[in-house]
mmCIF file of C-alpha atoms and ligand atoms in Angstrom:
data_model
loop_
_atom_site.group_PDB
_atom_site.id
_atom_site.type_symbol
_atom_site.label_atom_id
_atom_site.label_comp_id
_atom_site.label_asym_id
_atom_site.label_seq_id
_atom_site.Cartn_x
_atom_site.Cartn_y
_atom_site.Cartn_z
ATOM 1 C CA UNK A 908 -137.292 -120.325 -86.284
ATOM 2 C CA UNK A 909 -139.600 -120.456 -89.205
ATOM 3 C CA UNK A 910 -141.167 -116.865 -90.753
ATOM 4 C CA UNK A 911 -144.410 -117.232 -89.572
ATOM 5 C CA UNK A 912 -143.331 -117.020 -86.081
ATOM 6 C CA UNK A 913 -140.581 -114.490 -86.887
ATOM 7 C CA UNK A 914 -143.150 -112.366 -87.584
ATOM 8 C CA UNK A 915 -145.379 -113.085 -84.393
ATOM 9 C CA UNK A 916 -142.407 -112.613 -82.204
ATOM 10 C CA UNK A 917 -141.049 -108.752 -84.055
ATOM 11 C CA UNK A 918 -144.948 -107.848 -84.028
ATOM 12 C CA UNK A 919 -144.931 -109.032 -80.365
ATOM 13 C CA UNK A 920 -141.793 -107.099 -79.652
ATOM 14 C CA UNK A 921 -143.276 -104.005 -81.438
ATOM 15 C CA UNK A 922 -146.624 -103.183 -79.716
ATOM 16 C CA UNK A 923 -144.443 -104.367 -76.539
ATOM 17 C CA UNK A 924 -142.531 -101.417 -77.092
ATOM 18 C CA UNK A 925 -145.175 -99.241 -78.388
ATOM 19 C CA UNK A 926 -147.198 -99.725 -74.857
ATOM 20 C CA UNK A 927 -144.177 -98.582 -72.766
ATOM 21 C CA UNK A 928 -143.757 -96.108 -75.017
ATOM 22 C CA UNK A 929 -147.693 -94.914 -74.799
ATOM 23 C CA UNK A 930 -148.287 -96.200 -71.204
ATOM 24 C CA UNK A 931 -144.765 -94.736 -69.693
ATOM 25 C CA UNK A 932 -142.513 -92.311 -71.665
ATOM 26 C CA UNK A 933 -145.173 -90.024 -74.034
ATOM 27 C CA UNK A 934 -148.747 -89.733 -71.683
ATOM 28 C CA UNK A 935 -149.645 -86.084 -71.683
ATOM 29 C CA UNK A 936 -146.509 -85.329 -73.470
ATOM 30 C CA UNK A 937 -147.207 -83.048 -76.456
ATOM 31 C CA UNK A 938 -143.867 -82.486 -77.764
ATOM 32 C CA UNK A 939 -143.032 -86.076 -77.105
ATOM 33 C CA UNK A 940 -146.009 -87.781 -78.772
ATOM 34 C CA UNK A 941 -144.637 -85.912 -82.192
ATOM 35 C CA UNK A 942 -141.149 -86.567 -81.830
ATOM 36 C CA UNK A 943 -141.717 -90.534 -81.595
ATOM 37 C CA UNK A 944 -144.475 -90.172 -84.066
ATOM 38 C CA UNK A 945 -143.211 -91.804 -87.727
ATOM 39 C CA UNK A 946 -146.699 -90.710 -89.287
ATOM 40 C CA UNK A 947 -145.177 -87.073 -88.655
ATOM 41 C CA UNK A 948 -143.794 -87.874 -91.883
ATOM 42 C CA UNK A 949 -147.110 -86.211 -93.250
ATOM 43 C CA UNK A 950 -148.022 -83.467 -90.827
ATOM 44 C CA UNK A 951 -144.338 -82.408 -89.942
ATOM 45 C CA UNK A 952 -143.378 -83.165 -93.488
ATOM 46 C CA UNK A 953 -145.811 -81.173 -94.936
ATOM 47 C CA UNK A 954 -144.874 -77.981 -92.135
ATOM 48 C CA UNK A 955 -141.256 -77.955 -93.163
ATOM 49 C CA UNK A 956 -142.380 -76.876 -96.508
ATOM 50 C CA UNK A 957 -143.719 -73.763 -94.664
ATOM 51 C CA UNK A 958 -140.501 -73.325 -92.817
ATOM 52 C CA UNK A 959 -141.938 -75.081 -89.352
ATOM 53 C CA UNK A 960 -138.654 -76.930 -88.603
ATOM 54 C CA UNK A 961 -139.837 -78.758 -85.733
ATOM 55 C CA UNK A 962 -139.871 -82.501 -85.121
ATOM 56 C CA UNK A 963 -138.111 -82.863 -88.318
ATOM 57 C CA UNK A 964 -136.044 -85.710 -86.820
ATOM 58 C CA UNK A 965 -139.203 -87.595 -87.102
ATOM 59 C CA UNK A 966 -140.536 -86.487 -90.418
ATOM 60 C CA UNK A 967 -137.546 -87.578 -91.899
ATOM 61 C CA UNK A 968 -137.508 -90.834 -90.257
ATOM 62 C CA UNK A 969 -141.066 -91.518 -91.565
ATOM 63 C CA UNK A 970 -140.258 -89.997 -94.544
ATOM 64 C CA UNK A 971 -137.349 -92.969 -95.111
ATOM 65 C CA UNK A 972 -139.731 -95.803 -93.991
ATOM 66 C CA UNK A 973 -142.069 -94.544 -96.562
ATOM 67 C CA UNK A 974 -139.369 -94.305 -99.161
ATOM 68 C CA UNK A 975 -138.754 -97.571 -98.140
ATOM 69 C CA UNK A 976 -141.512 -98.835 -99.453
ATOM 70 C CA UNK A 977 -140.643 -98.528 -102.791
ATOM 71 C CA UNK A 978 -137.898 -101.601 -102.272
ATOM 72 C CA UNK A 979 -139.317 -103.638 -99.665
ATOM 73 C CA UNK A 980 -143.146 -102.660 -100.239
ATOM 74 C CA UNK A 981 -145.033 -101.893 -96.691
ATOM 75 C CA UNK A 982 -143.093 -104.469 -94.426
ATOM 76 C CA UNK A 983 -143.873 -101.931 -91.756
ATOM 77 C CA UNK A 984 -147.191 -102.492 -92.069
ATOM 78 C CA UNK A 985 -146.770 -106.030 -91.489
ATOM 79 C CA UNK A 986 -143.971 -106.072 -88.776
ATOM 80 C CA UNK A 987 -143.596 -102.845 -87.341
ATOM 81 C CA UNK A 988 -147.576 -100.582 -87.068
ATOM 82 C CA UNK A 989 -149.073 -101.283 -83.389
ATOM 83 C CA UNK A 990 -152.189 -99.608 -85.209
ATOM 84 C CA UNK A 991 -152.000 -102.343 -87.460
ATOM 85 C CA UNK A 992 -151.100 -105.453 -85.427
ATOM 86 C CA UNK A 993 -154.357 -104.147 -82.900
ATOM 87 C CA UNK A 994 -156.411 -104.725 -85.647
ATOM 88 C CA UNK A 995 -155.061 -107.740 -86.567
ATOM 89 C CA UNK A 996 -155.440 -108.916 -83.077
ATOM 90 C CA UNK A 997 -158.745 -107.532 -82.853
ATOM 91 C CA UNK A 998 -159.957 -109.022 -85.943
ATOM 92 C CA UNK A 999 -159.285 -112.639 -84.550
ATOM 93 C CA UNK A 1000 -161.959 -112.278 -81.519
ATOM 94 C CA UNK A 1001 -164.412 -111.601 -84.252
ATOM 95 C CA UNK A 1002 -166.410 -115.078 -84.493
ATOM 96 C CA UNK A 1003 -167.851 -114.213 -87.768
ATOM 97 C CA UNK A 1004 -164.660 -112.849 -89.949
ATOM 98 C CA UNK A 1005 -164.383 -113.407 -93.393
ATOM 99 C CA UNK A 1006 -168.171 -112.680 -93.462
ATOM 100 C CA UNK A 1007 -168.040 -109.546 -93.373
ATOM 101 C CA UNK A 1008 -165.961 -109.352 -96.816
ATOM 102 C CA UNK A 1009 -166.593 -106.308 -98.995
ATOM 103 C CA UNK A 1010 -167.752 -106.370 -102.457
ATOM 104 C CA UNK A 1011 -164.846 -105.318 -104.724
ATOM 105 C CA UNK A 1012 -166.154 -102.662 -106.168
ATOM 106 C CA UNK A 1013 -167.198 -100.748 -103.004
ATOM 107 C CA UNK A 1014 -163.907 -102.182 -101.583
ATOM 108 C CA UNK A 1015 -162.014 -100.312 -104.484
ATOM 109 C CA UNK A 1016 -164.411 -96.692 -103.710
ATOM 110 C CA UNK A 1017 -163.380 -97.114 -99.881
ATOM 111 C CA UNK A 1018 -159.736 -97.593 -100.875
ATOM 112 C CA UNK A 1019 -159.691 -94.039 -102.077
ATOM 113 C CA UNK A 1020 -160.518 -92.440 -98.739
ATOM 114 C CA UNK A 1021 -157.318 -92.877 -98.087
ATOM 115 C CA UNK A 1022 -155.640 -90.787 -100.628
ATOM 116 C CA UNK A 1023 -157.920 -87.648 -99.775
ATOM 117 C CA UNK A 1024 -157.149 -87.900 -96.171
ATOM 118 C CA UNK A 1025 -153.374 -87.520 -96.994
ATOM 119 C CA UNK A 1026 -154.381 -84.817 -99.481
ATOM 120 C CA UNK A 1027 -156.577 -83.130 -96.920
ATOM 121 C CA UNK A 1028 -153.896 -83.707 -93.570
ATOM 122 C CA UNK A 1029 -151.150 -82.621 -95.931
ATOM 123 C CA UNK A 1030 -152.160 -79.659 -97.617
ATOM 124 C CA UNK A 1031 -153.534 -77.896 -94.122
ATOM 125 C CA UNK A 1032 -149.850 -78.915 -92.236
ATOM 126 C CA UNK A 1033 -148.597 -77.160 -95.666
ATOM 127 C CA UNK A 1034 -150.554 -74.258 -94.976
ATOM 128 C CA UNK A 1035 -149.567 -74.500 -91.358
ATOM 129 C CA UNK A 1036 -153.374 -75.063 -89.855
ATOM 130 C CA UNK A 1037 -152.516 -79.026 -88.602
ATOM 131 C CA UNK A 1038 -154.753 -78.071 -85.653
ATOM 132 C CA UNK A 1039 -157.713 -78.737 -87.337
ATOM 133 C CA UNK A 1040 -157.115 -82.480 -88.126
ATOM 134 C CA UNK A 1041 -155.013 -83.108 -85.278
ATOM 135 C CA UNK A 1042 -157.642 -83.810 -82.953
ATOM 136 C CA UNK A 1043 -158.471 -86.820 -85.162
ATOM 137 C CA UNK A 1044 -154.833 -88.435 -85.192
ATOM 138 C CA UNK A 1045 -155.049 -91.937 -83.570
ATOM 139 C CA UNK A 1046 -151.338 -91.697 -82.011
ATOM 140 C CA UNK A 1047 -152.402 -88.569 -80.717
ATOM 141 C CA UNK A 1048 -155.676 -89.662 -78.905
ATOM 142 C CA UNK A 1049 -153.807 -92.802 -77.418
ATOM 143 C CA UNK A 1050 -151.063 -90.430 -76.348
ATOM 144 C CA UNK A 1051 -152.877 -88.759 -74.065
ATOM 145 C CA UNK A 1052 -155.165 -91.290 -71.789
ATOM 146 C CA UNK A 1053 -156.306 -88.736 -69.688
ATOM 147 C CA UNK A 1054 -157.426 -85.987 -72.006
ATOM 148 C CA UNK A 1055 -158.481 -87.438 -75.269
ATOM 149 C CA UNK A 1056 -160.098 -85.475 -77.524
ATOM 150 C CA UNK A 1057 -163.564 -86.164 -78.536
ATOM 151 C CA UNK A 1058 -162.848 -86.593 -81.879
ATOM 152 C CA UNK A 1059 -159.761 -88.697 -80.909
ATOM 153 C CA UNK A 1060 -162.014 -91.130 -79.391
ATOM 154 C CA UNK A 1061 -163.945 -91.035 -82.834
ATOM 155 C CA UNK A 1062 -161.053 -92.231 -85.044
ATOM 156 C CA UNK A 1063 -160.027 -95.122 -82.202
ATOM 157 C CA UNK A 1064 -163.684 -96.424 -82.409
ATOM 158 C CA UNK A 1065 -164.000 -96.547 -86.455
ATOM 159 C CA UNK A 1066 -160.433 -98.421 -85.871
ATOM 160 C CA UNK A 1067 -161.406 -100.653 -82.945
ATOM 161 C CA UNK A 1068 -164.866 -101.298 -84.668
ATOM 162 C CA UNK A 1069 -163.847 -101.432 -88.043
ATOM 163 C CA UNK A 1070 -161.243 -103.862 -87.552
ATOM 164 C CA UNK A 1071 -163.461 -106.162 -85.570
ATOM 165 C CA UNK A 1072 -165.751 -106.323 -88.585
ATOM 166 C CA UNK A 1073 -163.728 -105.992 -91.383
ATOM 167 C CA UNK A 1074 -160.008 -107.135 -91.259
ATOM 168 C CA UNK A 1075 -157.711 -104.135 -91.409
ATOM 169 C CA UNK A 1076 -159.944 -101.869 -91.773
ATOM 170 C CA UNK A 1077 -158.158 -98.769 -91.206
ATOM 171 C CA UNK A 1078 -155.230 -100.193 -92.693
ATOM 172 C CA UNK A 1079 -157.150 -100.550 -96.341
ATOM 173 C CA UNK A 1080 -159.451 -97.525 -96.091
ATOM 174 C CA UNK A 1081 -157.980 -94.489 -94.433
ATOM 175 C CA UNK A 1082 -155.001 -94.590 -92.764
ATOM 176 C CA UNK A 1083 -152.911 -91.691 -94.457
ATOM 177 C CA UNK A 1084 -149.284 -93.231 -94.178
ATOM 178 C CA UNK A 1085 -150.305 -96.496 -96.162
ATOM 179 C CA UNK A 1086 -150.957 -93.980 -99.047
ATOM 180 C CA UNK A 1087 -148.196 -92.076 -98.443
ATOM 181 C CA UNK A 1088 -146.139 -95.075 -98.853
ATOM 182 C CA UNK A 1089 -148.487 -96.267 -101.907
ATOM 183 C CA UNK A 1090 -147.717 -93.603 -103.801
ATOM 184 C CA UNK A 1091 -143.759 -94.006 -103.162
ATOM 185 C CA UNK A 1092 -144.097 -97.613 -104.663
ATOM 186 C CA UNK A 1093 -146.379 -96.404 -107.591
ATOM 187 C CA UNK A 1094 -143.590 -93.643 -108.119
ATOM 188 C CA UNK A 1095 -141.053 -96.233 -107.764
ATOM 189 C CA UNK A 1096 -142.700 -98.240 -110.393
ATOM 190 C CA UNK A 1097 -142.424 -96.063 -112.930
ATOM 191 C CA UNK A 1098 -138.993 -95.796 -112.317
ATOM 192 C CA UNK A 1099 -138.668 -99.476 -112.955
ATOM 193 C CA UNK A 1100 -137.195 -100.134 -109.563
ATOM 194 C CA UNK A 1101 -137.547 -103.582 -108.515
ATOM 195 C CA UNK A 1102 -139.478 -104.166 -105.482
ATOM 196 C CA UNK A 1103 -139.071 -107.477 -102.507
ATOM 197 C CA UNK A 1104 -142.169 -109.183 -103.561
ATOM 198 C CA UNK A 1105 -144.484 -112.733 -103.161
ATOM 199 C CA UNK A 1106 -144.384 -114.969 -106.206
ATOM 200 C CA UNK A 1107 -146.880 -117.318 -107.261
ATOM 201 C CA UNK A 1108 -145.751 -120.286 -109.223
ATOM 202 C CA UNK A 1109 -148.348 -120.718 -111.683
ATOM 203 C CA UNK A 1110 -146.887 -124.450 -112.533
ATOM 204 C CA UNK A 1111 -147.684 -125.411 -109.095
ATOM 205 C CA UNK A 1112 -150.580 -123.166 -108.318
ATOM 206 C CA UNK A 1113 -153.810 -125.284 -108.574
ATOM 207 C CA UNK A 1114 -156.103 -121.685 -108.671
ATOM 208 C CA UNK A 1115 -158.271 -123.066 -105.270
ATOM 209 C CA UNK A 1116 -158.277 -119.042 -104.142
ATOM 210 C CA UNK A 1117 -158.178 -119.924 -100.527
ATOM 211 C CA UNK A 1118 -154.365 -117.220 -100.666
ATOM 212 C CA UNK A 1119 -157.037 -114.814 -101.988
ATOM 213 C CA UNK A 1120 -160.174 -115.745 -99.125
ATOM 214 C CA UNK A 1121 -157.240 -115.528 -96.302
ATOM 215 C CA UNK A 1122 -155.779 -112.098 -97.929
ATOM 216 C CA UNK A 1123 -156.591 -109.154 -94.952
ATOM 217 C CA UNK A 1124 -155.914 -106.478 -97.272
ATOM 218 C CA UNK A 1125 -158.368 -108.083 -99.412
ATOM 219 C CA UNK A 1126 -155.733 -108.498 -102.627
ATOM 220 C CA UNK A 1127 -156.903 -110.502 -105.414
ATOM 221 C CA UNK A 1128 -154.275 -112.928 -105.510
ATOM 222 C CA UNK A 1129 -155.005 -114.919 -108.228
ATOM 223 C CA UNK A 1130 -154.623 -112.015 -110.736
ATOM 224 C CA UNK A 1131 -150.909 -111.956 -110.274
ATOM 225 C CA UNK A 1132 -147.297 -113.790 -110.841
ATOM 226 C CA UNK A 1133 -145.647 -110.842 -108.788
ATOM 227 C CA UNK A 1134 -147.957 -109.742 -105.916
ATOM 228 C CA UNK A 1135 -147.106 -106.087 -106.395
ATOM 229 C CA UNK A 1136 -150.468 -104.817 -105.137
ATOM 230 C CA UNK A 1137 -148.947 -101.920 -103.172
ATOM 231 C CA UNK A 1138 -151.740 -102.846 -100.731
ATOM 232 C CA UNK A 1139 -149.531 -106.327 -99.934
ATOM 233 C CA UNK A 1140 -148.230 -105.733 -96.034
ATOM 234 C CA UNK A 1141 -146.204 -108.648 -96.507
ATOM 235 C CA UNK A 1142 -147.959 -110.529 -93.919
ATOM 236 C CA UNK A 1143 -147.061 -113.913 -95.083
ATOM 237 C CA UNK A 1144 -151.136 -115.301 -94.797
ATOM 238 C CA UNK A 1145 -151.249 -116.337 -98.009
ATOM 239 C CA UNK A 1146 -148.130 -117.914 -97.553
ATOM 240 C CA UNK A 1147 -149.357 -120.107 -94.696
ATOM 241 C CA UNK A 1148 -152.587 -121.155 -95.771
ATOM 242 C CA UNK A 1149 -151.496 -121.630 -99.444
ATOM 243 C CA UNK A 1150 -152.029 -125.675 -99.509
ATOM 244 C CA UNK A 1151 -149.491 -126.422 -102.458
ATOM 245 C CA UNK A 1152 -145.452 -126.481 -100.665
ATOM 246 C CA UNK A 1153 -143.302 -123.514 -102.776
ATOM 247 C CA UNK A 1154 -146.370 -122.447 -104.399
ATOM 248 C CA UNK A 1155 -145.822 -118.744 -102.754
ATOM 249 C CA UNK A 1156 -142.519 -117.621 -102.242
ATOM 250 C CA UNK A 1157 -140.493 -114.433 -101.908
ATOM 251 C CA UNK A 1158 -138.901 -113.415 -104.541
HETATM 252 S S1 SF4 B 2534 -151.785 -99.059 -93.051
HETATM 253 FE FE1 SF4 B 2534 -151.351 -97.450 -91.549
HETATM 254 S S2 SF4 B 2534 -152.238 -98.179 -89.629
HETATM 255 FE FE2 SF4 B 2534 -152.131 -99.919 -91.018
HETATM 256 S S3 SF4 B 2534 -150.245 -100.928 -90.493
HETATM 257 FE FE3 SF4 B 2534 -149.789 -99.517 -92.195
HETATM 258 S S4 SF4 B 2534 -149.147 -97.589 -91.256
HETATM 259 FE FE4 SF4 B 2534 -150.122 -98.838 -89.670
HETATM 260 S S1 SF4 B 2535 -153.719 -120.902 -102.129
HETATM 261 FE FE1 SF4 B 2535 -151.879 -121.509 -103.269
HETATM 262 S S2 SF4 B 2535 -152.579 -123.041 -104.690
HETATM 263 FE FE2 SF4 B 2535 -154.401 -121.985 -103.969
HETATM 264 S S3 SF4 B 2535 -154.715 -120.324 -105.483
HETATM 265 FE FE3 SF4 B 2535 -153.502 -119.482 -103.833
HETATM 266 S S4 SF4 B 2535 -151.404 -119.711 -104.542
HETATM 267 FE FE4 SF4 B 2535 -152.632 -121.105 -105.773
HETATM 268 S S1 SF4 B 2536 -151.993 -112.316 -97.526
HETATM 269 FE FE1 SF4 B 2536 -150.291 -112.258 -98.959
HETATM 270 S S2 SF4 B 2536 -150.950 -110.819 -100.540
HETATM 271 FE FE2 SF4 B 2536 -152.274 -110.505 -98.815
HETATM 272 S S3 SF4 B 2536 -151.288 -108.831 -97.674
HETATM 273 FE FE3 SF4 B 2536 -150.572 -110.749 -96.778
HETATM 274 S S4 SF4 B 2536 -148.662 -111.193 -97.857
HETATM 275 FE FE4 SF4 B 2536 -149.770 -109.652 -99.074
#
């Protein structure tokens, strides 16, 4: 079985799993919702600081996918996140796509939003007053069909309609966990640890950009040897459409 469908088929099995999860085992179910939850890794994270010891089964457990990161860069993204294989999903029924791309400079200014909502989520669950952002979580809202909060509904909209217009959209502008783990691989990169990354061959490369056109997280391609944009989600597009055989590989 080649990679391209590898992927397909663990994404597949994924937001399977996620929608029994959602649809049968967590509806209505506070306590449960958290303790499946591996952004928790932020909110409950943040709460143990404080001495709140609950759910901190999951907070670790998104606390080591996070870490992760730092060696295998954000393969969850890519395999794992039904938030992000909706959008990706989502983003093919758009006739339009590529479009709709951003120019790179307010692409960059968006790409912050995402650091100050982990700041912001992770300095109230620190101070113990989560309640005031949790409305807002996206696992939450689709964890409870039949009383989603207003503002619930809010977030899943910007993600539903964002994605449809711009690929990934909550992925590359404000989902909290893909800073979280950014800033693992940016700490991890000072430490000179070594991370599972794309190579580019530059003898073979011929420079045609279409890696960098087909890139959802919107990665300038052609400025590297090493992708290590800790934006990559190791979702093997450039891979595929990449016309020159060995040109992209794993390294
Ligand atoms: S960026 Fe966030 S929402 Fe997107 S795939 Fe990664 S963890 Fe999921
Ligand atoms: S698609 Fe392949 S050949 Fe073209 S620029 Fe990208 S890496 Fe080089
Ligand atoms: S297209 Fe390539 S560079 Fe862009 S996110 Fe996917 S794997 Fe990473």
């Amino acid at each position: 079985m080649n990679k391209f469908i590898m992927r397909k088929l663990i994404q597949n099995i994924f937001i399977g799993l996620w929608i029994i999860f959602i649809l049968i085992l967590i509806p209505n179910k506070f306590h449960t919702c958290h303790q499946f939850c591996p952004y928790a890794a932020i909110c409950f994270g943040a709460m143990t600081f404080s001495g709140y010891f609950a759910y901190i089964q999951m907070a670790v457990i998104g606390l080591l996918i996070a870490v992760s990161s730092i060696f295998i860069g954000r393969k969850f993204c890519g395999y794992i996140c039904f938030l992000g294989t909706i959008q990706e999903y989502l983003f093919k029924l758009n006739p339009k796509k590529r479009k709709t791309k951003l120019p790179i400079k307010l692409h960059r200014t968006l790409g912050v939003i995402k650091y100050i909502i982990l700041i912001i989520t992770f300095v109230m669950a620190l101070f113990l007053i989560q309640y005031f952002y949790m409305p807002f979580c996206p696992v939450m809202a689709v964890s409870f069909p039949k009383s989603i909060p207003v503002f619930g509904i809010i977030t899943l909209i910007i993600i539903f309609v964002g994605g449809f217009f711009i690929e990934r959209f909550w992925c590359r502008y404000l989902c909290p966990y893909a800073a979280l783990m950014n800033i693992f691989q940016f700490a991890g990169k000072i430490f000179g640890i070594k991370k599972h990354v794309i190579n580019r061959n530059w003898e073979v490369c011929i420079d045609c950009g279409i890696c960098t056109k087909n890139c959802p997280m919107n990665i300038d391609i052609l400025k590297y040897e090493d992708i290590t944009d800790p934006n990559c989600i190791h979702c093997l597009k450039c891979i595929k459409v990449c016309p020159k055989e060995k040109c992209l590989t794993f390294k």
